[in-house]
PDB file of C-alpha atoms in Angstrom:
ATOM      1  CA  UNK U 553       0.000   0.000   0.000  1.00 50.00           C
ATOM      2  CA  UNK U 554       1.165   3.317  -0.347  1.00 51.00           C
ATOM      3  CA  UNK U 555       2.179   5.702   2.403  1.00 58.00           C
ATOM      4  CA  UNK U 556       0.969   9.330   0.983  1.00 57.00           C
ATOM      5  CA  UNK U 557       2.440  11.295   3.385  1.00 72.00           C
ATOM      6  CA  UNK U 558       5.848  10.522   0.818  1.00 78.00           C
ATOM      7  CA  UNK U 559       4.728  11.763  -2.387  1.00 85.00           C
ATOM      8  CA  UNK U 560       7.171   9.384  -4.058  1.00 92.00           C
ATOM      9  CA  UNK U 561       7.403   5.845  -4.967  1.00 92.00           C
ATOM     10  CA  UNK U 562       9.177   4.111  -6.853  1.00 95.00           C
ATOM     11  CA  UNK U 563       7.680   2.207 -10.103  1.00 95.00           C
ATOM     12  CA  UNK U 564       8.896   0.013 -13.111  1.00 97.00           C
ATOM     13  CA  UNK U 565       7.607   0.299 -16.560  1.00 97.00           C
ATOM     14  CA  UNK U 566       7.408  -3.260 -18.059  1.00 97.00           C
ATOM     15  CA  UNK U 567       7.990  -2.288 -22.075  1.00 97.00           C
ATOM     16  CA  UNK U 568      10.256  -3.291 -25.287  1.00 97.00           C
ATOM     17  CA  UNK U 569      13.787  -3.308 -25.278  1.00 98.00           C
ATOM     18  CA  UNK U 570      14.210  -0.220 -27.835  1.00 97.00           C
ATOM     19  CA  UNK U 571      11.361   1.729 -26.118  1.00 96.00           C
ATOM     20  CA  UNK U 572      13.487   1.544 -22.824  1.00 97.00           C
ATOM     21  CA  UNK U 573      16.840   2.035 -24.510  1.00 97.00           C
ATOM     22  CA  UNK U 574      15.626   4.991 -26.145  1.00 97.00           C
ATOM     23  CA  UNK U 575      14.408   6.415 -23.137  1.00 96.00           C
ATOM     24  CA  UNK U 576      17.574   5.807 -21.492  1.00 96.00           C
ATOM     25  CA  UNK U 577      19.981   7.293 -24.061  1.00 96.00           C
ATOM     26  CA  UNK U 578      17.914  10.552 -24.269  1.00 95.00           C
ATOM     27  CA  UNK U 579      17.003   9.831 -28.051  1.00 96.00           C
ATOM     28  CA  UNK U 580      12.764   9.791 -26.615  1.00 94.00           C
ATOM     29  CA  UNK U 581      12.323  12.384 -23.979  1.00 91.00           C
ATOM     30  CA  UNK U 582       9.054  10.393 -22.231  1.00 91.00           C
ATOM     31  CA  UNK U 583       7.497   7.545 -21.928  1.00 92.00           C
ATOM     32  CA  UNK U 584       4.085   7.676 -24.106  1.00 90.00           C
ATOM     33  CA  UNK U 585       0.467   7.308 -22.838  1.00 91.00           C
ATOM     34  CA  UNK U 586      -1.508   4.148 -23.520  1.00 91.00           C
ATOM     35  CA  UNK U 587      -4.303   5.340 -25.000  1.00 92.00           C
ATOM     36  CA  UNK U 588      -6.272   2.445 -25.557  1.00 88.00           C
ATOM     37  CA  UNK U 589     -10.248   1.451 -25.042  1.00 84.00           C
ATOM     38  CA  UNK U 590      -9.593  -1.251 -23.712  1.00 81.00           C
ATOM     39  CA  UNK U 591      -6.830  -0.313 -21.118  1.00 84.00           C
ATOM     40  CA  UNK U 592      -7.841  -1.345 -17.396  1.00 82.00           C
ATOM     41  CA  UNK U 593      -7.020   2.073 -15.782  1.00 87.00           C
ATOM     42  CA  UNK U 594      -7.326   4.423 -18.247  1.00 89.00           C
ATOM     43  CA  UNK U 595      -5.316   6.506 -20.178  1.00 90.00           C
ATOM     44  CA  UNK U 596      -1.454   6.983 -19.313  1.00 90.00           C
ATOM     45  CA  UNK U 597       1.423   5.122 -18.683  1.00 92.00           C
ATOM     46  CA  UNK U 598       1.268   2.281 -16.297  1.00 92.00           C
ATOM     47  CA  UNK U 599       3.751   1.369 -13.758  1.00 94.00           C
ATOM     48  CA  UNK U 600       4.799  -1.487 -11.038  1.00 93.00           C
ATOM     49  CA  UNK U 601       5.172  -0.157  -7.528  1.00 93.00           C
ATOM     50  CA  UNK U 602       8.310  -1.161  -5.745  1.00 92.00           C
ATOM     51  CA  UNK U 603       8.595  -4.065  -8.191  1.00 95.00           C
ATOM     52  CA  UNK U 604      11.123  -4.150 -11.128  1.00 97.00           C
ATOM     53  CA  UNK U 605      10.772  -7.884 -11.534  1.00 98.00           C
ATOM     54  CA  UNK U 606       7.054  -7.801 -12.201  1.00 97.00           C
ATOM     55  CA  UNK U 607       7.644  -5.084 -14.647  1.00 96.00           C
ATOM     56  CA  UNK U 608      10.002  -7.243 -16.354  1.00 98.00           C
ATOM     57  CA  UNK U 609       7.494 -10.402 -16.129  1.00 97.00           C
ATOM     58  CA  UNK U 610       4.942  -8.103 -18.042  1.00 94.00           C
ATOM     59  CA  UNK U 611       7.200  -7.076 -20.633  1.00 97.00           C
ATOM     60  CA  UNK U 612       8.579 -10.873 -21.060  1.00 97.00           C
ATOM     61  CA  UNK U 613       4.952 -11.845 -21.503  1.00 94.00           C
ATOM     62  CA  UNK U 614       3.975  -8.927 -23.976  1.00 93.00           C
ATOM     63  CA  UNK U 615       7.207  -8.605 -25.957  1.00 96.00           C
ATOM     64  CA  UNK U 616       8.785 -12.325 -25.246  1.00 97.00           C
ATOM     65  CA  UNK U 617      12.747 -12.782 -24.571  1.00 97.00           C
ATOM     66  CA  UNK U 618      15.569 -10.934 -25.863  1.00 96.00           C
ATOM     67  CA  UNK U 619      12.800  -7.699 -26.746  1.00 98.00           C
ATOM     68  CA  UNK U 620      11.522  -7.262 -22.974  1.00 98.00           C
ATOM     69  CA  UNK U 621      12.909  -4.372 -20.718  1.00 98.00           C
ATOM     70  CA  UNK U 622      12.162  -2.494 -17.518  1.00 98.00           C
ATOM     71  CA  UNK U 623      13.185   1.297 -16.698  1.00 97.00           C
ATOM     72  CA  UNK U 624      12.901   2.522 -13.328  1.00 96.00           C
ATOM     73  CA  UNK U 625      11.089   5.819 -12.172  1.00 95.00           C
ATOM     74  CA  UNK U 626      11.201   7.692  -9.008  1.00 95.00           C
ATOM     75  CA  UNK U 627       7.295   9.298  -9.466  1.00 93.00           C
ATOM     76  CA  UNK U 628       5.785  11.785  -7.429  1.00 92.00           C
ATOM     77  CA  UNK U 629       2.414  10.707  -7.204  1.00 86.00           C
ATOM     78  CA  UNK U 630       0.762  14.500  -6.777  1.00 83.00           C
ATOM     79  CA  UNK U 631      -2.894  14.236  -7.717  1.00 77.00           C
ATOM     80  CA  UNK U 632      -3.714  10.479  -8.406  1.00 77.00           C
ATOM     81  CA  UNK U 633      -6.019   7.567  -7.552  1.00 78.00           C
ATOM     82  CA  UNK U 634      -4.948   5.471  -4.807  1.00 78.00           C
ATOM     83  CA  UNK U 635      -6.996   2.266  -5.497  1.00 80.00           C
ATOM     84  CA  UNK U 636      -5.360   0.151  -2.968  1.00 78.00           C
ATOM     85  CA  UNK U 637      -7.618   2.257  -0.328  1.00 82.00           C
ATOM     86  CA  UNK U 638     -11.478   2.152   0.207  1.00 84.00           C
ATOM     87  CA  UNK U 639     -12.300   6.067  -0.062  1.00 84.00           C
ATOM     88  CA  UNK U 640     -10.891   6.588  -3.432  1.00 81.00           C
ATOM     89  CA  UNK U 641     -12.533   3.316  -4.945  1.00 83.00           C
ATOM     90  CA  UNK U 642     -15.731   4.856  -3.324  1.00 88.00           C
ATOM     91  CA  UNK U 643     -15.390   7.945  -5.900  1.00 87.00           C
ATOM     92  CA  UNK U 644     -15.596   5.652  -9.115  1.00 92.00           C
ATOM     93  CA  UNK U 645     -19.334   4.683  -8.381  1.00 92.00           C
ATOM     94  CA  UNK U 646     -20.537   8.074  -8.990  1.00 94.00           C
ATOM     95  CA  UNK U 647     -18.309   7.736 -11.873  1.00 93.00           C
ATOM     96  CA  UNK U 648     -19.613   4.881 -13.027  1.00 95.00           C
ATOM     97  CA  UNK U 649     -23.287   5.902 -12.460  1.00 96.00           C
ATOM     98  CA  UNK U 650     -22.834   9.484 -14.625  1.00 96.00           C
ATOM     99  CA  UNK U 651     -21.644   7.348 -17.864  1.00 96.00           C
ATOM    100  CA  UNK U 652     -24.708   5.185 -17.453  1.00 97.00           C
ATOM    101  CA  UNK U 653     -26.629   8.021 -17.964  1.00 97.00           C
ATOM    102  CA  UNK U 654     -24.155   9.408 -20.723  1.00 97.00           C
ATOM    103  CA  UNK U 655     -24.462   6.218 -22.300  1.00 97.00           C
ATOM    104  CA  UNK U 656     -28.726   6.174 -21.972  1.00 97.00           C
ATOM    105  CA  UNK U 657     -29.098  10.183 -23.191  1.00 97.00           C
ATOM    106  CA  UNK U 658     -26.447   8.827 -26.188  1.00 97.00           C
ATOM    107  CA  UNK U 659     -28.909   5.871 -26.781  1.00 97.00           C
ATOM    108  CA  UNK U 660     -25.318   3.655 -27.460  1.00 97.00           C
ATOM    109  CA  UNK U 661     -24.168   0.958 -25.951  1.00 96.00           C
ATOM    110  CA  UNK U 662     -22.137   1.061 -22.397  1.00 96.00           C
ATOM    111  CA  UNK U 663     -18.854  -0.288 -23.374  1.00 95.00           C
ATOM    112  CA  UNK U 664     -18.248  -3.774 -21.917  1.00 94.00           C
ATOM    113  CA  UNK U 665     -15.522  -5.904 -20.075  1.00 93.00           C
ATOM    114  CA  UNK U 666     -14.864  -8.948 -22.100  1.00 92.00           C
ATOM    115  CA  UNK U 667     -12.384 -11.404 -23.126  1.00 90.00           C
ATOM    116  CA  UNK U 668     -10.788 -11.377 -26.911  1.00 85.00           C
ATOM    117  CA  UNK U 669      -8.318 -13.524 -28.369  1.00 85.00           C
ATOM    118  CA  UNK U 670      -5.929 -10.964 -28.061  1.00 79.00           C
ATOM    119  CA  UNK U 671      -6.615 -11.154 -24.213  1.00 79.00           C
ATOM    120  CA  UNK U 672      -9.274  -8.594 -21.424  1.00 85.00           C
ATOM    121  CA  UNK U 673     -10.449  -5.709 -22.637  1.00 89.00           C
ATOM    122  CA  UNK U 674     -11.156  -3.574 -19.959  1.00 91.00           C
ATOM    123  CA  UNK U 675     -13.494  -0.833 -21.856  1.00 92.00           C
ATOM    124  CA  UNK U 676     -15.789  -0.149 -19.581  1.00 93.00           C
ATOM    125  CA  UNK U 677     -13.117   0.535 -16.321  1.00 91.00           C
ATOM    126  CA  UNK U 678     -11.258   2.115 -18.837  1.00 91.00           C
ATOM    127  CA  UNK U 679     -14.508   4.499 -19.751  1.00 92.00           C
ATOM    128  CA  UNK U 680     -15.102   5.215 -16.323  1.00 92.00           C
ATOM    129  CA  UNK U 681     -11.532   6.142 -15.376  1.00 91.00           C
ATOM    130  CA  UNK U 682     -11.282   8.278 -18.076  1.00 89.00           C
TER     131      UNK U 682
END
């Protein structure tokens, strides 16, 4: 869990071996946002806590071996969600509740969570993190 009265963790990126290179030499000044539907948390870029070798299992998994990498990031966590605490998690059923309503006044489809061949897709966490 985190402790926020320190504002910064550390947190390991799980990505592919030229991403994190690039990074590294200077040649890419930032990671890049995930932007995807489908991502479980939303838009950004997504990071371990305290754990470099899970970041490196993730990347292994996505990117298999020889192309999987893990860079290191002291991040001050300034506004964010902590979801590893009850009152925060609390806020996302309001959340949830206004893009029902969205959705209904749209007359479209609320996007779903579902498994694909490709693997989850989270778009409906994804919607109401976003």
């Amino acid at each position: 869990m985190t402790d926020l009265s320190n504002p910064f963790i550390l947190g390991y990126h799980g990505c592919r071996r030229t991403v994190g290179e690039d990074i590294l030499a200077g040649r890419v000044p930032h990671l890049l946002d995930s932007r995807n539907k489908w991502d479980w948390l939303g838009s950004g870029v997504y990071f371990w806590e305290a754990d470099p070798k899970r970041g490196f299992e993730w990347a292994l998994d996505r990117y298999g071996p020889g192309e999987a990498f893990v860079i290191g990031a002291v991040i001050h966590l300034g506004y964010c969600l902590d979801l590893m605490s009850r009152g925060p998690i609390d806020l996302l059923k309001p959340a949830h509740e206004s893009l029902v309503k969205i959705y209904e006044m749209a007359g479209k489809p609320l996007p779903e969570n579902r498994r694909t061949t490709q693997g989850p897709s989270h778009a409906l966490d994804c919607a109401v993190i976003n």
